[in-house]
């Protein structure tokens, strides 16, 4: 490979992205610790002071054969054992985000929106806050694109070849578009960008 070649540049870009994701996960785990998220250690064993909210029962990792990032067991776990504590204040929900008076005021004018639509708008509002958002470290970890049924292209839908599967996929796409169109006015009113 020649120095400065497109292959070398692509390889360097991939390494930087991998390093950035690793640093992002570390920042996310530090943030989780700060807001009270922890994997549960039995009361007999004091948890070791750490910059990560995980390590006793769980660890964050990348599972390429199972869809990507996730949590793995760091030790043998017993059925029914509590392994992760997440305080309600750490959850990003439509209820928690509408504590912002500006967001709450706007959303009240659209009572017909579903909780999913409200949560999507609230998420975009938080993204718009950038680093000042309480959930910024979490939002940095969100995927930039999705491969869910509602995001399939016409070509991907037709590749199902079975009429029932095509019908379900087309219905999912129509529902997603309809939901999106219903929140566009609210998003414009809130001056939100329509993407992460």
Coordinates of C-alpha atoms in Angstrom, one line a residue:
X1 CA 0.0 0.0 0.0
X2 CA 1.4 3.4 -1.0
X3 CA 1.6 6.2 1.6
X4 CA -1.3 8.6 0.9
X5 CA -3.2 6.1 -1.2
X6 CA -7.1 5.9 -1.0
X7 CA -6.7 2.5 0.7
X8 CA -4.4 4.0 3.4
X9 CA -6.8 6.9 3.9
X10 CA -9.8 4.6 4.3
X11 CA -7.9 2.4 6.7
X12 CA -6.9 5.4 8.8
X13 CA -10.5 6.7 8.8
X14 CA -11.7 3.3 10.0
X15 CA -9.1 3.3 12.8
X16 CA -10.1 6.8 13.9
X17 CA -13.8 5.9 13.9
X18 CA -13.1 2.8 16.0
X19 CA -11.0 4.8 18.5
X20 CA -13.8 7.5 18.6
X21 CA -16.4 4.9 19.4
X22 CA -14.3 3.4 22.1
X23 CA -13.7 6.8 23.6
X24 CA -17.4 7.5 23.3
X25 CA -18.3 4.3 25.1
X26 CA -15.9 5.2 27.9
X27 CA -17.5 8.7 28.2
X28 CA -20.9 7.1 28.2
X29 CA -19.9 4.8 31.1
X30 CA -18.4 7.7 33.1
X31 CA -21.7 9.6 32.5
X32 CA -23.7 6.6 33.6
X33 CA -21.7 6.5 36.8
X34 CA -22.3 10.2 37.4
X35 CA -26.1 9.8 37.1
X36 CA -26.3 6.7 39.3
X37 CA -26.4 3.8 36.8
X38 CA -24.5 0.8 38.0
X39 CA -24.4 -3.0 37.6
X40 CA -25.4 -4.3 41.0
X41 CA -22.8 -5.7 43.3
X42 CA -24.1 -7.7 46.3
X43 CA -24.0 -5.6 49.5
X44 CA -21.4 -7.9 51.0
X45 CA -18.9 -7.0 48.4
X46 CA -18.2 -3.2 48.2
X47 CA -18.0 -2.0 44.6
X48 CA -14.6 -0.8 43.6
X49 CA -14.3 2.9 42.8
X50 CA -14.1 3.2 39.1
X51 CA -14.9 5.6 36.3
X52 CA -17.2 3.1 34.8
X53 CA -20.7 2.2 35.9
X54 CA -20.2 -1.4 34.8
X55 CA -17.7 -4.2 35.6
X56 CA -19.1 -6.2 38.4
X57 CA -21.9 -8.0 36.5
X58 CA -21.8 -6.6 33.0
X59 CA -19.4 -5.2 30.5
X60 CA -20.0 -3.1 27.3
X61 CA -18.7 -4.7 24.1
X62 CA -19.2 -5.0 20.4
X63 CA -20.9 -8.2 19.2
X64 CA -20.6 -8.2 15.4
X65 CA -22.5 -11.5 15.0
X66 CA -25.4 -10.3 17.1
X67 CA -26.1 -6.8 15.7
X68 CA -23.5 -4.6 17.3
X69 CA -22.9 -3.0 20.7
X70 CA -24.5 -4.4 23.8
X71 CA -23.9 -5.7 27.3
X72 CA -22.3 -9.0 28.1
X73 CA -22.2 -10.9 31.4
X74 CA -18.9 -10.3 33.3
X75 CA -19.6 -13.3 35.5
X76 CA -22.0 -16.1 36.0
X77 CA -25.4 -14.6 36.7
X78 CA -28.2 -16.3 38.7
X79 CA -31.8 -16.4 37.5
X80 CA -33.8 -13.4 39.0
X81 CA -30.6 -11.6 40.1
X82 CA -30.6 -7.8 39.9
X83 CA -27.8 -6.9 37.5
X84 CA -28.4 -3.3 36.5
X85 CA -29.7 -0.3 38.4
X86 CA -30.9 2.6 36.4
X87 CA -32.5 5.5 38.4
X88 CA -35.7 6.9 36.9
X89 CA -33.9 10.3 36.6
X90 CA -31.5 8.7 34.2
X91 CA -34.2 7.7 31.7
X92 CA -34.9 9.7 28.6
X93 CA -38.6 9.6 28.3
X94 CA -41.3 11.9 26.9
X95 CA -42.2 12.7 30.6
X96 CA -38.7 13.6 31.6
X97 CA -38.0 15.7 28.5
X98 CA -41.2 17.7 28.7
X99 CA -40.0 19.2 32.0
X100 CA -38.4 21.7 29.6
X101 CA -41.1 24.4 29.6
X102 CA -40.5 25.4 26.0
X103 CA -40.9 21.8 24.8
X104 CA -43.9 21.1 27.1
X105 CA -45.7 24.3 25.9
X106 CA -45.3 23.3 22.2
X107 CA -46.3 19.7 22.7
X108 CA -49.5 20.6 24.6
X109 CA -50.8 22.2 21.4
X110 CA -50.6 18.8 19.7
X111 CA -52.6 16.4 22.0
X112 CA -53.2 13.9 19.1
X113 CA -49.6 12.9 19.0
X114 CA -48.6 9.4 20.2
X115 CA -46.1 8.9 23.0
X116 CA -43.6 7.6 20.3
X117 CA -44.0 10.8 18.2
X118 CA -43.6 13.0 21.3
X119 CA -40.5 11.0 22.3
X120 CA -39.0 11.4 18.8
X121 CA -39.6 15.2 18.9
X122 CA -38.2 15.4 22.4
X123 CA -35.1 13.5 21.3
X124 CA -34.5 15.9 18.4
X125 CA -35.0 18.8 20.8
X126 CA -32.3 17.3 23.1
X127 CA -30.0 16.7 20.1
X128 CA -30.5 20.4 19.2
X129 CA -29.2 21.4 22.7
X130 CA -25.8 19.7 21.9
X131 CA -23.4 19.5 24.7
X132 CA -25.7 21.4 27.1
X133 CA -28.1 18.4 27.0
X134 CA -28.1 16.2 30.1
X135 CA -28.2 13.2 27.7
X136 CA -25.4 14.3 25.4
X137 CA -23.0 11.4 26.0
X138 CA -25.9 9.0 25.3
X139 CA -27.0 10.8 22.2
X140 CA -23.5 10.6 20.7
X141 CA -23.9 6.8 20.8
X142 CA -27.1 6.7 18.8
X143 CA -26.9 5.2 15.3
X144 CA -26.9 7.6 12.4
X145 CA -29.1 5.3 10.3
X146 CA -31.4 2.4 11.0
X147 CA -32.1 -0.8 9.2
X148 CA -35.6 -1.3 10.6
X149 CA -38.6 -2.3 8.5
X150 CA -40.0 1.3 8.5
X151 CA -36.7 2.5 6.8
X152 CA -36.6 -0.1 4.0
X153 CA -36.5 1.2 0.4
X154 CA -38.9 0.0 -2.2
X155 CA -36.2 -2.3 -3.6
X156 CA -35.6 -3.9 -0.1
X157 CA -39.4 -4.4 0.4
X158 CA -39.9 -6.0 -3.0
X159 CA -37.0 -8.4 -2.3
X160 CA -39.2 -10.1 0.3
X161 CA -41.1 -11.7 -2.6
X162 CA -43.9 -12.9 -0.4
X163 CA -47.1 -10.9 -0.7
X164 CA -47.8 -10.9 3.1
X165 CA -44.3 -9.8 3.9
X166 CA -44.4 -7.0 1.3
X167 CA -47.8 -5.8 2.6
X168 CA -46.5 -5.7 6.2
X169 CA -43.3 -3.8 5.1
X170 CA -45.3 -1.3 3.0
X171 CA -47.7 -0.8 5.9
X172 CA -44.7 -0.1 8.3
X173 CA -43.2 2.4 5.8
X174 CA -46.6 4.2 5.3
X175 CA -47.1 4.4 9.1
X176 CA -43.6 5.8 9.7
X177 CA -44.2 8.5 6.9
X178 CA -47.6 9.3 8.3
X179 CA -46.2 9.7 11.9
X180 CA -43.4 11.9 10.5
X181 CA -45.8 14.1 8.6
X182 CA -47.9 14.6 11.7
X183 CA -45.0 16.0 13.7
X184 CA -43.4 18.2 10.9
X185 CA -45.5 21.3 11.9
X186 CA -44.5 20.9 15.6
X187 CA -40.8 20.4 14.6
X188 CA -40.9 23.6 12.5
X189 CA -42.5 25.5 15.3
X190 CA -39.7 24.3 17.7
X191 CA -37.1 25.0 15.0
X192 CA -35.8 21.4 15.1
X193 CA -33.6 19.8 12.5
X194 CA -35.3 16.7 11.1
X195 CA -32.4 14.4 11.8
X196 CA -29.8 13.4 14.4

